[in-house]
Coordinates of C-alpha atoms in Angstrom, one line a residue:
Chain A
X30 CA -35.3 -25.8 -44.6
X31 CA -31.8 -27.2 -44.3
X32 CA -31.6 -31.0 -44.7
X33 CA -29.0 -33.2 -43.3
X34 CA -30.0 -36.2 -45.4
X35 CA -31.7 -36.4 -48.8
X36 CA -32.4 -39.7 -50.5
X37 CA -33.8 -39.7 -54.0
X38 CA -35.1 -42.9 -55.6
X39 CA -32.6 -45.0 -53.6
X40 CA -32.7 -48.7 -54.4
X41 CA -30.4 -51.5 -53.2
X42 CA -30.2 -54.9 -54.6
X43 CA -27.9 -57.6 -53.1
X44 CA -26.7 -60.1 -55.6
X45 CA -25.1 -63.4 -54.7
X46 CA -24.5 -65.9 -57.5
X47 CA -27.8 -66.1 -59.4
X48 CA -29.9 -64.8 -56.5
X49 CA -30.9 -61.2 -56.2
X50 CA -32.6 -59.6 -53.1
X51 CA -34.2 -56.3 -53.4
X52 CA -33.4 -54.7 -50.0
X53 CA -34.6 -51.2 -50.7
X54 CA -36.9 -49.9 -53.4
X55 CA -37.3 -46.2 -54.4
X56 CA -36.6 -44.6 -51.1
X57 CA -37.3 -40.9 -51.1
X58 CA -36.5 -39.1 -47.9
X59 CA -35.6 -35.7 -46.5
X60 CA -34.4 -35.4 -43.0
X61 CA -34.0 -31.9 -41.7
X62 CA -31.1 -30.8 -39.5
X63 CA -31.5 -31.6 -35.7
X64 CA -34.3 -34.1 -36.4
X65 CA -34.6 -37.2 -34.2
X66 CA -35.8 -39.9 -36.6
X67 CA -36.7 -43.5 -36.0
X68 CA -36.6 -46.1 -38.7
X69 CA -38.9 -48.9 -37.7
X70 CA -40.1 -52.1 -39.3
X71 CA -39.7 -55.8 -38.9
X72 CA -36.4 -57.7 -39.5
X73 CA -35.5 -57.6 -43.1
X74 CA -37.5 -54.5 -43.9
X75 CA -34.3 -52.6 -44.9
X76 CA -33.7 -50.4 -41.8
X77 CA -30.0 -51.3 -41.4
X78 CA -29.4 -51.2 -45.2
X79 CA -30.8 -47.7 -45.4
X80 CA -28.6 -46.6 -42.4
X81 CA -25.5 -48.2 -44.0
X82 CA -26.2 -46.4 -47.3
X83 CA -26.7 -43.0 -45.6
X84 CA -23.5 -43.7 -43.6
X85 CA -21.5 -44.5 -46.7
X86 CA -20.7 -47.9 -45.5
X87 CA -22.4 -49.4 -48.6
X88 CA -23.3 -48.1 -52.0
X89 CA -26.8 -47.9 -53.4
X90 CA -27.6 -49.8 -56.6
X91 CA -29.4 -46.7 -57.9
X92 CA -30.5 -43.3 -56.7
X93 CA -28.8 -40.4 -55.0
X94 CA -27.9 -39.9 -51.3
X95 CA -26.8 -36.5 -50.0
X96 CA -25.5 -36.2 -46.5
X97 CA -24.6 -32.8 -45.2
X98 CA -24.3 -31.6 -48.7
X99 CA -22.1 -34.4 -50.0
X100 CA -23.2 -37.0 -52.5
X101 CA -22.1 -40.2 -50.7
X102 CA -23.2 -42.4 -53.6
X103 CA -20.5 -40.7 -55.7
X104 CA -17.6 -40.5 -53.2
X105 CA -14.6 -42.7 -53.4
X106 CA -13.3 -44.8 -50.5
X107 CA -10.9 -42.1 -49.2
X108 CA -13.5 -39.3 -49.4
X109 CA -16.1 -41.5 -47.7
X110 CA -13.6 -42.2 -44.9
X111 CA -13.1 -38.5 -44.5
X112 CA -16.8 -37.9 -44.4
X113 CA -17.4 -40.5 -41.8
X114 CA -14.5 -39.2 -39.8
X115 CA -15.6 -35.6 -39.7
X116 CA -19.3 -35.5 -40.1
X117 CA -20.8 -38.8 -39.0
X118 CA -21.1 -40.7 -35.8
X119 CA -22.1 -44.4 -35.5
X120 CA -23.7 -46.3 -32.7
X121 CA -24.0 -50.1 -33.3
X122 CA -26.3 -52.7 -31.8
X123 CA -23.3 -54.7 -30.4
X124 CA -21.6 -51.5 -29.2
X125 CA -18.5 -52.2 -31.3
X126 CA -16.0 -50.6 -29.0
X127 CA -12.3 -51.3 -29.5
X128 CA -11.6 -53.9 -26.9
X129 CA -7.9 -53.0 -26.3
X130 CA -8.7 -49.4 -25.5
X131 CA -10.2 -48.0 -22.3
X132 CA -13.5 -46.0 -22.3
X133 CA -11.6 -42.8 -22.5
X134 CA -9.3 -44.0 -25.3
X135 CA -12.3 -45.3 -27.3
X136 CA -13.9 -41.8 -27.0
X137 CA -10.6 -40.1 -28.0
X138 CA -10.1 -42.5 -30.9
X139 CA -12.0 -40.5 -33.5
X140 CA -10.6 -37.2 -32.3
X141 CA -7.1 -38.7 -32.5
X142 CA -7.7 -39.6 -36.2
X143 CA -9.0 -36.1 -36.7
X144 CA -5.7 -34.7 -35.4
X145 CA -7.1 -33.0 -32.3
X146 CA -4.4 -32.1 -29.8
X147 CA -3.9 -34.5 -26.9
X148 CA -4.9 -31.9 -24.2
X149 CA -8.1 -31.0 -25.9
X150 CA -8.9 -34.6 -26.7
X151 CA -8.5 -35.6 -23.1
X152 CA -10.6 -32.7 -21.8
X153 CA -13.4 -33.4 -24.3
X154 CA -13.4 -37.1 -23.6
X155 CA -13.6 -36.5 -19.8
X156 CA -16.4 -34.1 -20.2
X157 CA -18.5 -36.3 -22.5
X158 CA -18.0 -39.4 -20.4
X159 CA -19.2 -37.4 -17.4
X160 CA -22.2 -36.3 -19.4
X161 CA -23.1 -39.8 -20.3
X162 CA -22.8 -40.9 -16.7
X163 CA -19.5 -42.7 -16.8
X164 CA -17.5 -40.5 -14.5
X165 CA -14.9 -42.6 -12.7
X166 CA -15.1 -45.5 -15.3
X167 CA -12.9 -43.8 -17.9
X168 CA -10.0 -46.2 -17.5
X169 CA -12.0 -49.3 -17.8
X170 CA -11.8 -51.4 -20.9
X171 CA -15.1 -52.5 -22.6
X172 CA -14.8 -56.0 -21.1
X173 CA -15.0 -54.4 -17.6
X174 CA -18.2 -52.4 -18.4
X175 CA -21.9 -53.5 -18.5
X176 CA -23.8 -53.5 -21.8
X177 CA -25.5 -50.3 -21.0
X178 CA -22.2 -48.7 -20.0
X179 CA -20.6 -49.8 -23.2
X180 CA -23.4 -48.4 -25.3
X181 CA -23.0 -45.1 -23.4
X182 CA -19.3 -45.1 -24.3
X183 CA -20.3 -45.7 -27.9
X184 CA -22.7 -42.8 -27.8
X185 CA -20.0 -40.6 -26.3
X186 CA -17.6 -41.7 -29.0
X187 CA -20.2 -40.9 -31.7
X188 CA -21.0 -37.5 -30.4
X189 CA -17.7 -36.2 -29.0
X190 CA -16.4 -34.7 -32.2
X191 CA -19.6 -32.9 -32.9
X192 CA -20.7 -34.7 -36.1
X193 CA -23.7 -33.4 -38.2
X194 CA -25.4 -36.8 -38.0
X195 CA -25.4 -39.8 -35.8
X196 CA -26.6 -43.1 -37.2
X197 CA -27.6 -45.7 -34.5
X198 CA -28.5 -49.2 -35.7
X199 CA -30.8 -50.8 -33.1
X200 CA -28.8 -49.2 -30.3
X201 CA -31.0 -50.7 -27.6
X202 CA -31.4 -54.2 -29.0
X203 CA -29.0 -55.8 -26.5
X204 CA -30.2 -53.8 -23.5
X205 CA -32.9 -54.4 -20.9
X206 CA -35.9 -52.0 -21.0
X207 CA -34.8 -49.8 -18.2
X208 CA -31.3 -49.3 -19.6
X209 CA -32.8 -48.9 -23.1
X210 CA -35.0 -46.1 -21.8
X211 CA -32.1 -44.4 -20.1
X212 CA -30.1 -44.6 -23.3
X213 CA -32.9 -43.1 -25.4
X214 CA -33.1 -40.3 -22.9
X215 CA -29.4 -39.8 -23.3
X216 CA -29.7 -39.7 -27.1
X217 CA -32.5 -37.2 -26.9
X218 CA -30.4 -35.1 -24.6
X219 CA -27.5 -35.2 -27.0
X220 CA -29.8 -34.3 -29.9
X221 CA -31.0 -31.2 -28.0
X222 CA -27.8 -30.1 -26.2
X223 CA -25.2 -30.9 -28.9
X224 CA -27.3 -29.9 -32.0
X225 CA -26.8 -33.3 -33.8
X226 CA -29.3 -35.0 -36.1
X227 CA -30.1 -38.5 -35.1
X228 CA -31.4 -41.4 -37.2
X229 CA -31.8 -44.7 -35.4
X230 CA -33.5 -48.0 -36.2
X231 CA -35.5 -50.2 -33.9
X232 CA -38.5 -52.4 -33.7
X233 CA -39.0 -51.7 -30.0
X234 CA -42.2 -49.7 -29.3
X235 CA -40.6 -48.0 -26.3
X236 CA -37.7 -46.7 -28.4
X237 CA -40.1 -45.5 -31.1
X238 CA -41.9 -43.4 -28.5
X239 CA -38.8 -41.2 -28.1
X240 CA -38.6 -40.2 -31.8
X241 CA -39.9 -37.0 -33.2
X242 CA -40.5 -38.6 -36.6
X243 CA -41.3 -42.3 -37.2
X244 CA -40.6 -43.8 -40.6
X245 CA -41.9 -47.3 -41.1
X246 CA -40.3 -49.6 -43.7
X247 CA -41.7 -52.8 -45.0
X248 CA -40.0 -55.0 -47.6
X249 CA -37.6 -52.3 -48.5
X250 CA -40.3 -49.5 -49.0
X251 CA -41.4 -46.6 -46.8
X252 CA -44.9 -47.5 -45.9
X253 CA -45.5 -44.8 -43.3
X254 CA -43.7 -41.5 -42.4
X255 CA -45.2 -39.4 -39.6
X256 CA -44.2 -36.7 -37.3
X257 CA -44.7 -37.3 -33.5
X258 CA -44.5 -34.9 -30.6
Chain B
X247 CA 0.3 -41.4 -42.7
X248 CA 0.8 -38.6 -40.2
X249 CA 3.6 -38.9 -37.7
X250 CA 1.1 -37.8 -35.0
X251 CA -1.0 -40.9 -35.6
X252 CA 1.9 -43.3 -34.9
X253 CA 1.3 -43.4 -31.2
X254 CA -2.3 -44.5 -31.7
X255 CA -1.3 -47.2 -34.2
X256 CA 1.5 -48.3 -32.0
X257 CA -0.8 -48.5 -28.9
X258 CA -3.3 -50.5 -30.9
X259 CA -0.7 -52.8 -32.3
X260 CA 1.1 -53.4 -29.0
X261 CA -2.1 -54.1 -27.1
X262 CA -3.5 -56.3 -29.8
X263 CA -0.3 -58.3 -29.8
X264 CA -0.9 -59.3 -26.2
X265 CA -4.6 -60.1 -26.5
X266 CA -3.5 -63.7 -27.0
X267 CA -0.5 -63.8 -24.8
X268 CA 0.2 -67.5 -25.4
X269 CA 0.0 -67.3 -29.1
X270 CA 2.2 -64.2 -29.2
X271 CA 4.6 -65.8 -26.7
X272 CA 4.9 -68.9 -28.9
X273 CA 5.6 -66.8 -32.0
X274 CA 8.1 -64.6 -30.2
X275 CA 9.8 -67.8 -28.9
X276 CA 9.9 -69.2 -32.4
X277 CA 11.4 -66.0 -33.8
X278 CA 13.9 -65.8 -31.0
X279 CA 14.8 -69.5 -31.5
X280 CA 15.3 -68.9 -35.2
X281 CA 17.5 -65.9 -34.7
X282 CA 19.4 -67.6 -31.9
X283 CA 20.1 -70.6 -34.2
X284 CA 21.2 -68.2 -37.0
X285 CA 23.6 -66.2 -34.9
X286 CA 24.9 -69.0 -32.8
X287 CA 25.6 -71.3 -35.8
X288 CA 27.2 -68.4 -37.6
X289 CA 29.4 -67.7 -34.6
X290 CA 30.5 -71.4 -34.5
X291 CA 31.2 -71.5 -38.2
X292 CA 32.9 -68.2 -38.1
X293 CA 34.9 -69.1 -35.1
X294 CA 36.0 -72.4 -36.6
X295 CA 36.8 -70.6 -39.9
X296 CA 38.8 -67.9 -38.1
X297 CA 40.8 -70.5 -36.3
X298 CA 41.5 -72.4 -39.5
X299 CA 42.6 -69.2 -41.2
X300 CA 44.7 -68.0 -38.3
X301 CA 46.3 -71.4 -38.0
X302 CA 47.2 -71.5 -41.7
X303 CA 48.5 -68.0 -41.6
X304 CA 50.8 -68.9 -38.7
X305 CA 51.8 -72.2 -40.3
X306 CA 54.3 -70.3 -42.4
X307 CA 51.8 -68.7 -44.8
X308 CA 51.7 -65.2 -43.3
X309 CA 49.5 -62.5 -44.8
X310 CA 51.6 -62.4 -48.0
X311 CA 54.6 -64.1 -49.5
X312 CA 57.3 -63.0 -51.8
X313 CA 59.0 -65.6 -54.1
X314 CA 60.9 -66.0 -57.3
X315 CA 58.3 -66.4 -60.0
X316 CA 58.9 -70.1 -60.5
X317 CA 59.1 -71.1 -56.9
X318 CA 55.4 -71.7 -56.2
X319 CA 55.3 -74.4 -58.9
X320 CA 58.8 -75.8 -58.1
X321 CA 60.0 -74.9 -54.7
X322 CA 63.6 -75.9 -55.4
X323 CA 66.9 -74.1 -54.4
X324 CA 67.3 -72.9 -58.0
X325 CA 64.3 -70.5 -57.5
X326 CA 65.8 -68.2 -55.0
X327 CA 66.3 -64.5 -54.9
X328 CA 68.1 -61.7 -53.2
X329 CA 65.9 -58.9 -52.0
X330 CA 66.6 -55.7 -53.9
X331 CA 67.3 -52.6 -51.7
X332 CA 63.9 -51.1 -52.8
X333 CA 62.1 -54.2 -51.6
X334 CA 64.1 -54.2 -48.4
X335 CA 63.1 -50.5 -47.9
X336 CA 59.4 -51.3 -48.6
X337 CA 59.4 -54.1 -46.1
X338 CA 60.5 -51.7 -43.4
X339 CA 57.7 -49.2 -44.1
X340 CA 54.1 -49.1 -42.9
X341 CA 51.7 -50.9 -43.4
X342 CA 54.0 -53.9 -43.1
X343 CA 54.1 -55.5 -39.6
X344 CA 56.4 -58.4 -39.0
X345 CA 58.3 -60.0 -41.8
X346 CA 61.1 -62.5 -42.3
X347 CA 63.1 -64.1 -45.0
X348 CA 63.4 -67.9 -45.2
X349 CA 65.3 -70.5 -47.0
X350 CA 62.7 -73.2 -47.8
X351 CA 63.7 -76.2 -49.9
X352 CA 63.0 -79.9 -50.1
X353 CA 65.4 -82.1 -48.1
X354 CA 65.8 -85.5 -46.5
X355 CA 66.4 -85.9 -42.8
X356 CA 68.0 -89.1 -41.5
X357 CA 68.6 -90.5 -38.1
X358 CA 70.7 -93.6 -37.3
X359 CA 67.6 -95.7 -38.1
X360 CA 65.2 -93.9 -40.4
X361 CA 65.0 -91.1 -42.9
X362 CA 62.1 -89.0 -44.2
X363 CA 61.4 -86.4 -46.9
X364 CA 60.8 -83.0 -45.4
X365 CA 60.8 -79.3 -46.2
X366 CA 63.9 -77.7 -44.8
X367 CA 63.1 -74.2 -43.5
X368 CA 66.0 -71.9 -42.7
X369 CA 64.7 -69.1 -40.4
X370 CA 65.8 -66.0 -38.6
X371 CA 64.5 -67.0 -35.1
X372 CA 63.9 -63.5 -34.0
X373 CA 62.1 -62.6 -37.3
X374 CA 59.6 -65.4 -36.9
X375 CA 58.2 -64.0 -33.7
X376 CA 54.7 -62.7 -34.4
X377 CA 55.0 -64.2 -37.9
X378 CA 54.7 -68.0 -37.5
X379 CA 53.9 -70.7 -35.0
X380 CA 57.4 -72.0 -34.5
X381 CA 58.7 -69.6 -31.7
X382 CA 55.9 -70.8 -29.5
X383 CA 55.8 -74.4 -30.6
X384 CA 58.9 -75.8 -29.0
X385 CA 57.7 -77.9 -26.1
X386 CA 61.0 -79.7 -25.3
X387 CA 64.5 -78.4 -25.5
X388 CA 65.0 -74.8 -26.8
X389 CA 64.2 -72.5 -29.7
X390 CA 67.0 -71.4 -32.0
X391 CA 69.1 -68.5 -30.9
X392 CA 70.1 -66.9 -34.1
X393 CA 70.3 -67.5 -37.9
X394 CA 73.7 -69.1 -37.2
X395 CA 72.5 -71.4 -34.5
X396 CA 73.9 -74.8 -35.4
X397 CA 70.9 -76.7 -33.9
X398 CA 67.8 -78.1 -35.5
X399 CA 64.1 -78.2 -34.5
X400 CA 62.3 -81.4 -35.1
X401 CA 58.5 -82.1 -34.9
X402 CA 57.5 -84.5 -32.2
X403 CA 55.8 -87.0 -34.6
X404 CA 58.8 -86.9 -37.0
X405 CA 61.2 -87.6 -34.0
X406 CA 59.1 -90.7 -33.2
X407 CA 59.2 -91.8 -36.9
X408 CA 62.9 -91.3 -37.1
X409 CA 63.3 -93.0 -33.7
X410 CA 65.5 -90.1 -32.5
X411 CA 65.2 -87.7 -29.6
X412 CA 66.2 -84.4 -28.2
X413 CA 70.0 -84.1 -28.1
X414 CA 70.6 -86.7 -30.7
X415 CA 72.1 -86.0 -34.1
X416 CA 70.4 -86.2 -37.5
X417 CA 71.7 -85.5 -41.0
X418 CA 70.0 -83.1 -43.4
X419 CA 70.5 -83.7 -47.1
X420 CA 69.5 -81.4 -50.0
X421 CA 70.5 -80.0 -53.3
X422 CA 72.8 -77.0 -53.3
X423 CA 73.1 -74.1 -55.7
X424 CA 75.5 -76.0 -57.9
X425 CA 73.1 -79.0 -58.2
X426 CA 75.3 -81.0 -55.9
X427 CA 74.2 -83.0 -52.9
X428 CA 74.7 -80.9 -49.8
X429 CA 74.5 -82.5 -46.4
X430 CA 75.2 -81.6 -42.8
X431 CA 74.8 -83.1 -39.4
X432 CA 72.7 -81.3 -36.8
X433 CA 72.0 -81.8 -33.1
X434 CA 68.3 -81.8 -32.3
X435 CA 68.0 -78.9 -29.9
X436 CA 64.2 -78.6 -29.8
X437 CA 61.1 -80.7 -30.3
X438 CA 58.0 -78.8 -31.5
X439 CA 54.3 -79.6 -31.5
X440 CA 52.1 -78.4 -34.4
X441 CA 48.6 -78.5 -35.6
X442 CA 48.0 -80.2 -38.0
X443 CA 50.3 -83.1 -37.3
X444 CA 51.5 -82.9 -40.9
X445 CA 53.5 -79.8 -39.9
X446 CA 55.4 -82.0 -37.3
X447 CA 56.3 -84.6 -39.9
X448 CA 56.8 -82.3 -42.9
X449 CA 59.1 -79.5 -41.7
X450 CA 62.4 -79.2 -40.0
X451 CA 63.8 -75.8 -38.9
X452 CA 67.4 -74.6 -38.8
X453 CA 69.1 -71.2 -38.7
X454 CA 68.9 -69.3 -42.0
X455 CA 72.6 -68.5 -42.1
X456 CA 73.4 -72.2 -41.6
X457 CA 71.0 -73.1 -44.4
X458 CA 72.5 -70.5 -46.8
X459 CA 76.0 -71.8 -46.2
X460 CA 74.9 -75.4 -46.5
X461 CA 73.2 -74.8 -49.8
X462 CA 75.9 -72.4 -51.0
X463 CA 73.4 -69.6 -51.8
X464 CA 75.1 -66.7 -50.1
X465 CA 72.6 -64.2 -48.8
X466 CA 69.8 -65.4 -51.1
X467 CA 66.5 -66.7 -49.8
X468 CA 63.5 -68.7 -51.0
X469 CA 60.7 -66.6 -49.6
X470 CA 59.8 -63.6 -47.5
X471 CA 56.7 -63.9 -45.4
X472 CA 54.9 -60.8 -44.3
X473 CA 52.3 -59.8 -41.8
X474 CA 50.0 -56.8 -42.4
X475 CA 47.9 -55.0 -39.8
X476 CA 44.7 -56.6 -41.1
X477 CA 44.6 -60.0 -42.7
X478 CA 41.2 -59.2 -44.3
X479 CA 42.7 -56.3 -46.2
X480 CA 46.3 -57.1 -47.2
X481 CA 45.8 -55.4 -50.6
X482 CA 47.4 -52.1 -49.8
X483 CA 50.5 -53.8 -48.4
X484 CA 50.7 -56.2 -51.3
X485 CA 50.4 -53.4 -53.8
X486 CA 53.3 -51.5 -52.1
X487 CA 55.4 -54.6 -52.1
X488 CA 54.6 -55.5 -55.7
X489 CA 55.8 -52.0 -56.8
X490 CA 59.1 -52.6 -55.0
X491 CA 59.6 -56.3 -55.8
X492 CA 60.4 -56.0 -59.5
X493 CA 60.2 -59.4 -61.1
X494 CA 59.3 -61.3 -57.9
X495 CA 55.9 -62.8 -57.2
X496 CA 54.1 -61.1 -54.3
X497 CA 51.0 -63.1 -53.3
X498 CA 48.5 -62.4 -50.5
X499 CA 47.5 -65.3 -48.4
X500 CA 44.2 -65.6 -50.3
X501 CA 46.3 -66.6 -53.4
X502 CA 48.7 -68.8 -51.5
X503 CA 45.8 -70.7 -49.8
X504 CA 43.0 -70.7 -52.4
X505 CA 41.4 -73.7 -50.7
X506 CA 41.0 -71.7 -47.5
X507 CA 39.3 -68.9 -49.4
X508 CA 37.0 -71.4 -51.1
X509 CA 36.1 -73.0 -47.8
X510 CA 35.3 -69.5 -46.4
X511 CA 33.1 -68.8 -49.4
X512 CA 31.3 -72.2 -49.0
X513 CA 30.8 -71.5 -45.3
X514 CA 29.2 -68.1 -46.2
X515 CA 26.9 -69.8 -48.7
X516 CA 26.0 -72.6 -46.1
X517 CA 25.2 -69.9 -43.6
X518 CA 23.0 -68.0 -46.0
X519 CA 21.1 -71.2 -46.9
X520 CA 20.7 -71.9 -43.2
X521 CA 19.4 -68.3 -42.7
X522 CA 17.0 -68.8 -45.5
X523 CA 15.7 -72.2 -44.2
X524 CA 15.2 -70.9 -40.7
X525 CA 13.6 -67.8 -42.0
X526 CA 11.2 -69.7 -44.2
X527 CA 10.1 -71.7 -41.2
X528 CA 9.6 -68.6 -39.2
X529 CA 7.8 -66.8 -42.0
X530 CA 5.1 -69.4 -42.2
X531 CA 4.5 -69.0 -38.4
X532 CA 4.6 -65.2 -38.6
X533 CA 2.2 -65.0 -41.6
X534 CA -0.1 -67.6 -39.9
X535 CA -0.2 -65.7 -36.6
X536 CA -0.9 -62.4 -38.3
X537 CA -3.6 -63.9 -40.6
X538 CA -5.3 -65.4 -37.6
X539 CA -5.1 -62.1 -35.8
X540 CA -6.5 -60.3 -38.9
X541 CA -9.4 -62.8 -39.4
X542 CA -10.3 -62.6 -35.7
X543 CA -10.5 -58.9 -35.8
X544 CA -12.5 -58.5 -39.0
X545 CA -15.3 -56.6 -37.2
X546 CA -12.7 -54.3 -35.6
X547 CA -11.1 -53.5 -39.0
X548 CA -14.6 -52.8 -40.4
X549 CA -15.3 -50.6 -37.4
X550 CA -12.1 -48.7 -37.8
X551 CA -13.1 -47.9 -41.4
X552 CA -16.7 -47.0 -40.3
X553 CA -15.2 -44.6 -37.9
X554 CA -13.2 -43.0 -40.6
X555 CA -9.8 -44.7 -40.3
X556 CA -8.2 -44.8 -43.8
X557 CA -7.3 -48.3 -45.0
X558 CA -3.6 -47.4 -45.1
X559 CA -3.7 -46.9 -41.4
X560 CA -5.1 -50.4 -40.9
X561 CA -2.3 -51.7 -43.1
X562 CA 0.2 -49.7 -41.0
X563 CA -1.3 -51.1 -37.8
X564 CA -0.8 -54.7 -38.8
X565 CA 2.7 -54.0 -40.1
X566 CA 3.6 -52.3 -36.8
X567 CA 2.3 -55.4 -35.0
X568 CA 4.5 -57.6 -37.2
X569 CA 7.4 -55.2 -36.6
X570 CA 6.9 -55.4 -32.8
X571 CA 6.8 -59.2 -32.9
X572 CA 10.0 -59.2 -35.0
X573 CA 11.8 -56.7 -32.8
X574 CA 10.9 -58.6 -29.5
X575 CA 11.9 -61.9 -31.2
X576 CA 15.1 -60.4 -32.5
X577 CA 16.1 -58.8 -29.2
X578 CA 15.5 -62.1 -27.3
X579 CA 17.2 -64.2 -30.0
X580 CA 20.2 -62.0 -30.1
X581 CA 20.5 -61.8 -26.4
X582 CA 20.3 -65.6 -26.1
X583 CA 22.8 -66.0 -28.9
X584 CA 25.2 -63.6 -27.2
X585 CA 24.8 -65.4 -23.9
X586 CA 25.4 -68.8 -25.6
X587 CA 28.5 -67.5 -27.3
X588 CA 29.7 -65.9 -24.0
X589 CA 29.2 -69.1 -22.1
X590 CA 31.2 -71.0 -24.7
X591 CA 34.1 -68.6 -24.5
X592 CA 36.3 -71.4 -23.3
X593 CA 35.7 -73.3 -26.5
X594 CA 33.7 -76.4 -27.5
X595 CA 35.8 -79.4 -27.0
X596 CA 35.4 -81.8 -29.9
X597 CA 38.6 -83.7 -29.2
X598 CA 36.6 -87.0 -29.3
X599 CA 36.4 -86.4 -33.1
X600 CA 39.9 -84.9 -33.4
X601 CA 41.2 -87.2 -36.1
X602 CA 38.2 -86.7 -38.4
X603 CA 38.2 -82.9 -37.8
X604 CA 42.0 -82.7 -38.5
X605 CA 41.4 -84.3 -41.9
X606 CA 39.2 -81.3 -42.8
X607 CA 41.5 -78.8 -41.1
X608 CA 39.2 -78.1 -38.2
X609 CA 40.6 -77.7 -34.7
X610 CA 39.4 -80.1 -32.0
X611 CA 38.4 -77.1 -29.9
X612 CA 36.1 -74.5 -31.5
X613 CA 35.9 -71.0 -30.1
X614 CA 32.7 -69.3 -31.3
X615 CA 33.3 -65.9 -32.7
X616 CA 30.3 -63.5 -32.7
X617 CA 30.8 -61.4 -35.9
X618 CA 28.9 -58.2 -36.1
X619 CA 28.4 -58.7 -39.8
X620 CA 26.7 -62.1 -39.3
X621 CA 24.5 -60.7 -36.5
X622 CA 23.6 -57.8 -38.8
X623 CA 22.9 -60.1 -41.7
X624 CA 20.6 -62.4 -39.6
X625 CA 18.8 -59.4 -38.2
X626 CA 18.4 -57.6 -41.5
X627 CA 17.2 -60.8 -43.3
X628 CA 14.6 -61.6 -40.6
X629 CA 13.4 -58.0 -40.3
X630 CA 13.2 -57.2 -44.0
X631 CA 11.7 -60.5 -45.1
X632 CA 9.5 -60.6 -42.0
X633 CA 8.0 -57.2 -42.9
X634 CA 7.6 -58.3 -46.5
X635 CA 5.9 -61.5 -45.4
X636 CA 3.5 -59.5 -43.3
X637 CA 2.4 -57.4 -46.2
X638 CA -0.2 -59.9 -47.3
X639 CA -2.1 -60.2 -43.9
X640 CA -1.9 -56.4 -43.6
X641 CA -3.2 -55.9 -47.1
X642 CA -6.0 -58.3 -46.4
X643 CA -7.0 -56.4 -43.3
X644 CA -7.1 -53.1 -45.2
X645 CA -9.3 -54.5 -47.9
X646 CA -12.3 -55.3 -45.8
X647 CA -15.5 -53.7 -46.9
X648 CA -16.8 -51.9 -43.7
X649 CA -20.4 -53.0 -43.9
X650 CA -19.5 -56.7 -44.5
X651 CA -16.8 -56.6 -41.8
X652 CA -19.1 -55.1 -39.2
X653 CA -22.0 -57.4 -39.9
X654 CA -19.8 -60.5 -39.9
X655 CA -20.5 -62.8 -36.9

């Protein structure tokens, strides 16, 4: 089976002055292509740390992480930037849209860095915004959109350039339950229709119910890993 | 950085600039004010300096002078010369403009009541046109007709000191070629005004032919004053004249008036110091503004990196922001300076301080002169050093660790 993510004995220790915090301990994980995985667990269990390590935003203290065939724990800054640009998509808890760009420009941002031609960019952005239900709101800036709409723009931005993997860190944490449910349906739709692997973190039961695989972390260790259908 | 990514960075930079309109406006105003002060002050200093130089050149200096070797140290009748044919020919060739030969020796002028030591200047009245101030300076009576005109031109102040007037007679006394006292009576046919007043009290003008006969020097002269097409570049003309002048001393105005050159150099240094002081004040504001903008957008810079933007693009974005601030500030500052100088075209009247200003050779009315070189210097200094000062905030922005930046509250 082809795996999008492979973690081997991954540990992460944060050190500040004389204090060390073991955020992750011996994580072993294989996530097949097109999976829809939920990382759950209480605050401080290591969900976000694991997502950051997989996304190359941080380096593990020890262990190996392979994403789409690339050893992210060994890549330098430039190579990591390239990997994130071409193969990964991110959705953050607090949306993290670029406030000075419109919804369409936010979606086009990554494609622009990838060097996609303007016409193609514009067409893809329009289509994906329509797909996430933001038809007619393309020229609004993030400040003029609701939380749910902003998160949809973030999803559109993450998915538009067809990455292998989308990492979503508590994507519904700032949304009401109805909007959260809609967003999860959208992520599921993207997973199926666009053929993209999703890993998202949450401690919301409703969100967990959408996953096909639920991995539970506690104190930096995987304590449960089960398939759901 | 790819050229195709410039529009993205430019858009981000421009929009970010106006996220805090008031802060950006204050910074643009500070930059514009600084540039305005640089260019305006430079134009005032330059205008004043130009006036001083032009005045000195017209006050019998010319762009170059030809003398007997010993004349500059001892301007006596003994140090005279007869222009050789080769020199005469060189004077009639390009790039020489106006030129004229003068007799110029110390003398004493006496009225019925008073006498005063002066410099007697024997001129060719027609030759002085376009060469010195005297043809335009006669404000009462008339200018001289020819080198053989028997009249004399007297400065207004000297006329007052001698208690004489237009139409009255004075006696000029000097040393002739045979070391004998030569004197001759003249009727005052014209009164002239001059700036500085020392020119009115220190010089009397008579026809050159009359002077030569009075001093028994035949066709010999004390000096030849020359105008070239460009006072800033008299070297070519001077070199040509030197080749033809034989043993004579040919000196450009910069050698004749070294104090003026020194003053110009001091002014340039003062301007540079002013530029540096103004820029230093602006640089603190600029760096502070950019650092604030960078710290405020830490999360965004982290996000950019998370989305795959290379750090050098972030550096570029902040530098473009700085460049835009600088360009807007420079455009406004230059426009304001230009408008200020244009509105002062009629001159700034400082006649209330005329006496003090005359002591340092500055005219009571200053006409600002907007020099392209000063404008360019101010703009290049602000732009270059501004971008250099922005490197630190830009570098800080590009060095954020994505995960730390994104999670920063």
